Short mmCIF file of C-alpha atoms in Angstrom, two decimals:
data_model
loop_
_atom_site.label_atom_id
_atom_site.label_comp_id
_atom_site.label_asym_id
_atom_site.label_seq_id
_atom_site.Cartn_x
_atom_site.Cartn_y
_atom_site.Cartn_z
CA UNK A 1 11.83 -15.87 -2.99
CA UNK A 2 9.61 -12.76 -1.93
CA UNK A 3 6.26 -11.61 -3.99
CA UNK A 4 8.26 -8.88 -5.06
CA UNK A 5 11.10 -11.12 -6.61
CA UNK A 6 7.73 -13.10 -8.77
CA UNK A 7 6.70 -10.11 -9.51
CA UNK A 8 9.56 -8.73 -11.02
CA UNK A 9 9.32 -12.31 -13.28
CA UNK A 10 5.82 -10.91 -14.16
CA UNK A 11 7.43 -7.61 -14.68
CA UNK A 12 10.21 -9.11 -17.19
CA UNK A 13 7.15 -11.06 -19.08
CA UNK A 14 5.07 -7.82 -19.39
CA UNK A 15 8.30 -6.39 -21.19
CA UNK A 16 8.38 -8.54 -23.94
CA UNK A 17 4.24 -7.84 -24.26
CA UNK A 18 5.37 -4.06 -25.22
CA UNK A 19 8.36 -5.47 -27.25
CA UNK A 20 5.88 -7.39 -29.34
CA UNK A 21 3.55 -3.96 -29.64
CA UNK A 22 1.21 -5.90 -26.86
CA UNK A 23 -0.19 -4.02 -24.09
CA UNK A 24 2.14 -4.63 -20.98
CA UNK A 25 1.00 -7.18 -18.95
CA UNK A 26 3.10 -9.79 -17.68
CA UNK A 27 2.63 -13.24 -15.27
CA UNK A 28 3.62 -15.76 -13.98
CA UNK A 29 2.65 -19.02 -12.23
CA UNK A 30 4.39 -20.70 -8.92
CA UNK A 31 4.12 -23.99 -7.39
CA UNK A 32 5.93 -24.98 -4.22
CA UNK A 33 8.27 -21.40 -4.76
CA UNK A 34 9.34 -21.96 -8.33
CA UNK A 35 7.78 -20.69 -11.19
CA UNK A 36 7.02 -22.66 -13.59
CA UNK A 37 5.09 -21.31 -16.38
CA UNK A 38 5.29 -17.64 -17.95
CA UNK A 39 2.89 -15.57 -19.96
CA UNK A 40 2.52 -12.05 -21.72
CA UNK A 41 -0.14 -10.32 -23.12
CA UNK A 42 -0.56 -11.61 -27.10
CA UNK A 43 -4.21 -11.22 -28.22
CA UNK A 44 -3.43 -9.05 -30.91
CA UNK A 45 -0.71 -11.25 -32.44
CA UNK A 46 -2.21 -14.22 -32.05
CA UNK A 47 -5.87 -13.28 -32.61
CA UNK A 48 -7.22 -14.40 -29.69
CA UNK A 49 -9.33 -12.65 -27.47
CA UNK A 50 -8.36 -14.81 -24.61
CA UNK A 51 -4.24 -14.53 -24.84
CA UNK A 52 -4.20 -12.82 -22.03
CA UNK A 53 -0.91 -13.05 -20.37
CA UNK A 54 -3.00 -14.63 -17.21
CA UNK A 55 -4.52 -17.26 -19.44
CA UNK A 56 -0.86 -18.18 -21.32
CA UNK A 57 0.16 -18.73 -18.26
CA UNK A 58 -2.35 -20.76 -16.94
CA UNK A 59 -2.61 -23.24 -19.70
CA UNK A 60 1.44 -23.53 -19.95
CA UNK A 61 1.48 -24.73 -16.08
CA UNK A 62 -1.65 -27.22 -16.60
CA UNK A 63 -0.02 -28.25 -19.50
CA UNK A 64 3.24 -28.67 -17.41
CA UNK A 65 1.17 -30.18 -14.53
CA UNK A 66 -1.06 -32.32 -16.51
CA UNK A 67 -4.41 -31.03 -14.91
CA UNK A 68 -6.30 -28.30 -15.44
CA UNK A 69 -6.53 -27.65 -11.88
CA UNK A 70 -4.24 -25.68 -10.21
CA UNK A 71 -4.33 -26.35 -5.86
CA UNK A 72 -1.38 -24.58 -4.20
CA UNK A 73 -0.35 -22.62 -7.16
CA UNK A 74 -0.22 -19.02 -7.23
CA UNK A 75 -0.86 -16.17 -9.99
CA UNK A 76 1.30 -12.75 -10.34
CA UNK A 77 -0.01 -11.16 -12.57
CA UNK A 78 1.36 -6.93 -13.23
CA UNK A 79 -2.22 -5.63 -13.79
CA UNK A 80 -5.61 -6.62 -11.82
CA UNK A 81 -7.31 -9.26 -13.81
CA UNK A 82 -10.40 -9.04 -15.59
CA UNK A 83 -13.33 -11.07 -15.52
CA UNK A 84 -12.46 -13.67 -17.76
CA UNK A 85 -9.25 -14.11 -16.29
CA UNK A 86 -10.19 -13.96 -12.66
CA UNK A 87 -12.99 -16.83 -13.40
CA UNK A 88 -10.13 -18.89 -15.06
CA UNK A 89 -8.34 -18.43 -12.23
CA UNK A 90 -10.74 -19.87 -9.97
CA UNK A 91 -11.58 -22.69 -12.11
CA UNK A 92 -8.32 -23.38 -12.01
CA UNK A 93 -8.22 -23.55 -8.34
CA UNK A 94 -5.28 -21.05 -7.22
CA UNK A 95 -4.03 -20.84 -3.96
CA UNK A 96 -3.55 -17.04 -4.53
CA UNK A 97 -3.32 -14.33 -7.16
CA UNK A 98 -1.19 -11.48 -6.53
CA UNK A 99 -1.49 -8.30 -8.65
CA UNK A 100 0.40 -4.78 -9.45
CA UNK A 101 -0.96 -2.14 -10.87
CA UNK A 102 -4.87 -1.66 -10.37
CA UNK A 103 -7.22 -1.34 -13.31
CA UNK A 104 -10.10 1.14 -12.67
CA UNK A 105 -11.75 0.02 -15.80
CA UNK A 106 -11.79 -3.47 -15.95
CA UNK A 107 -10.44 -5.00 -12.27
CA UNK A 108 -12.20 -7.59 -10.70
CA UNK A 109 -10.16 -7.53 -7.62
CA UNK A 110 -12.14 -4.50 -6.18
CA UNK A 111 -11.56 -1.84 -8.90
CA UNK A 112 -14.52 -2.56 -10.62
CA UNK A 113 -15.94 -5.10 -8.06
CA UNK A 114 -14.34 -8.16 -6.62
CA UNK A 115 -15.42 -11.46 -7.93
CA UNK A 116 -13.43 -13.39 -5.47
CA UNK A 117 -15.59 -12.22 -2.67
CA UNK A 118 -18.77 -13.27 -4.49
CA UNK A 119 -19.92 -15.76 -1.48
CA UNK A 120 -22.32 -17.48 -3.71
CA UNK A 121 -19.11 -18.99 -5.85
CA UNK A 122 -17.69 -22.33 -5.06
CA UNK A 123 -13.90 -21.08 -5.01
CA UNK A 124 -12.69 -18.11 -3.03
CA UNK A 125 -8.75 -17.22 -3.84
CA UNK A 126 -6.99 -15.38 -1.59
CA UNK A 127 -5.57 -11.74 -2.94
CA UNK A 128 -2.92 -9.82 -2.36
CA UNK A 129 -2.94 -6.63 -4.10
CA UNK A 130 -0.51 -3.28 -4.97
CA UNK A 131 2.85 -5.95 -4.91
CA UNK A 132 5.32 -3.60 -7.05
CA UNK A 133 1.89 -1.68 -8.14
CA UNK A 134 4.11 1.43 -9.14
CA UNK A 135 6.44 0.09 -11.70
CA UNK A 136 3.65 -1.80 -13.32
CA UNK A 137 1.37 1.33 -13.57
CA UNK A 138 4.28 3.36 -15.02
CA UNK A 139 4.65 0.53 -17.62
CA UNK A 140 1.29 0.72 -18.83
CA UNK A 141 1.55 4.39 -19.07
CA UNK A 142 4.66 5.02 -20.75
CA UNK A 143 2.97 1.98 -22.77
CA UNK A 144 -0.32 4.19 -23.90
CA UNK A 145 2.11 7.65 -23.85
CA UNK A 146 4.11 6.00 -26.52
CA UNK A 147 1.27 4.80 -28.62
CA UNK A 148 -0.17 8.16 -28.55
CA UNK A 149 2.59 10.01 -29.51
CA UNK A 150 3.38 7.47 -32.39
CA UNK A 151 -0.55 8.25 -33.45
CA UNK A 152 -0.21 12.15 -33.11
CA UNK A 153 2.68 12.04 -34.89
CA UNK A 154 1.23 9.58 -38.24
CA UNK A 155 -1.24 12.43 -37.94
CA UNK A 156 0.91 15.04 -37.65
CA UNK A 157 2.71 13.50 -41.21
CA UNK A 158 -0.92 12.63 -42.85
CA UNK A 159 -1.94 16.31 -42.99
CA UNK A 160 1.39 17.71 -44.44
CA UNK A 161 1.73 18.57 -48.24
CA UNK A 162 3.26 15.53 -49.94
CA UNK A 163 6.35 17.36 -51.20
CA UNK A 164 6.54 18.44 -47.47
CA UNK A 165 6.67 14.92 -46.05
CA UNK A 166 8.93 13.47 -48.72
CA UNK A 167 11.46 15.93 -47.46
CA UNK A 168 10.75 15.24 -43.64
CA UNK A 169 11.57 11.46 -45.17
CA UNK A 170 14.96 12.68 -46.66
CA UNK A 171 16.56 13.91 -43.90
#
């Protein structure tokens, strides 16, 4: 299988993020060519700051692996990790992380800055960036459209006259 073939995996993951009202981010791990765990985005469902679809993933394959260190396994991953994910990542020891879409805001791959060049830590991964990078952007965008538009529109709704709305509800 290709990067782009894991990535589409990623892809599918990120899917179900958005079909759960999670932002779109999908990964997944691989060992020896097979994946073998999965992860989505679920910090808002599950209340956790760190259910990152990165870090779901991560624990499932140590879990699966029985070690919490991860040599020869790789990461893809739809969006450029953040900081907390990229550090799990090197704790874990990953072969490689491979990313989509870039994240201008909070990337640690070299949007932001690149925290797997930082020579003074004791794990370097190797990167491998843009791997299907437009269908992931385009997921997170129709993502944020749609939320907007669903805001605008309770908006929209809020400000009309009751009797108004009740008939916009009727029809």
């Amino acid at each position: 299988m290709t990067d782009q073939d894991f990535m589409a995996q990623a892809y599918l993951e990120a899917q179900k993020a958005w079909a759960v009202g999670e932002v779109p981010v999908g990964a997944v791990v691989v060992k020896d060519g097979v994946v073998i765990a999965r992860g989505y985005n679920h910090p808002i469902g599950k209340h956790d700051p760190t259910a990152h679809a990165e870090i779901v993933a991560l624990r499932a394959a140590a879990e699966l692996l029985g070690n919490y260190r991860l040599p020869g396994c790789e990461l893809f991953v739809t969006l450029e990790p953040c900081v907390m994910c990229a550090g799990a990542m090197m704790h874990a020891r990953l072969a490689r992380v491979v990313y989509g879409a870039n994240d201008p805001k909070t990337g640690v791959c070299g949007s932001v800055m690149n925290l797997f060049e930082q020579e003074k830590l004791n794990h370097h991964t190797a990167l491998t960036a843009g791997v299907m990078a437009e269908e992931c952007g385009h997921l997170l965008k129709d993502f944020f459209a749609s939320r907007r538009a669903a805001l605008a529109e309770k908006k929209r709704l809020a400000l009309m006259p009751t009797e108004a709305q009740s008939q916009t509800h009727a029809v």
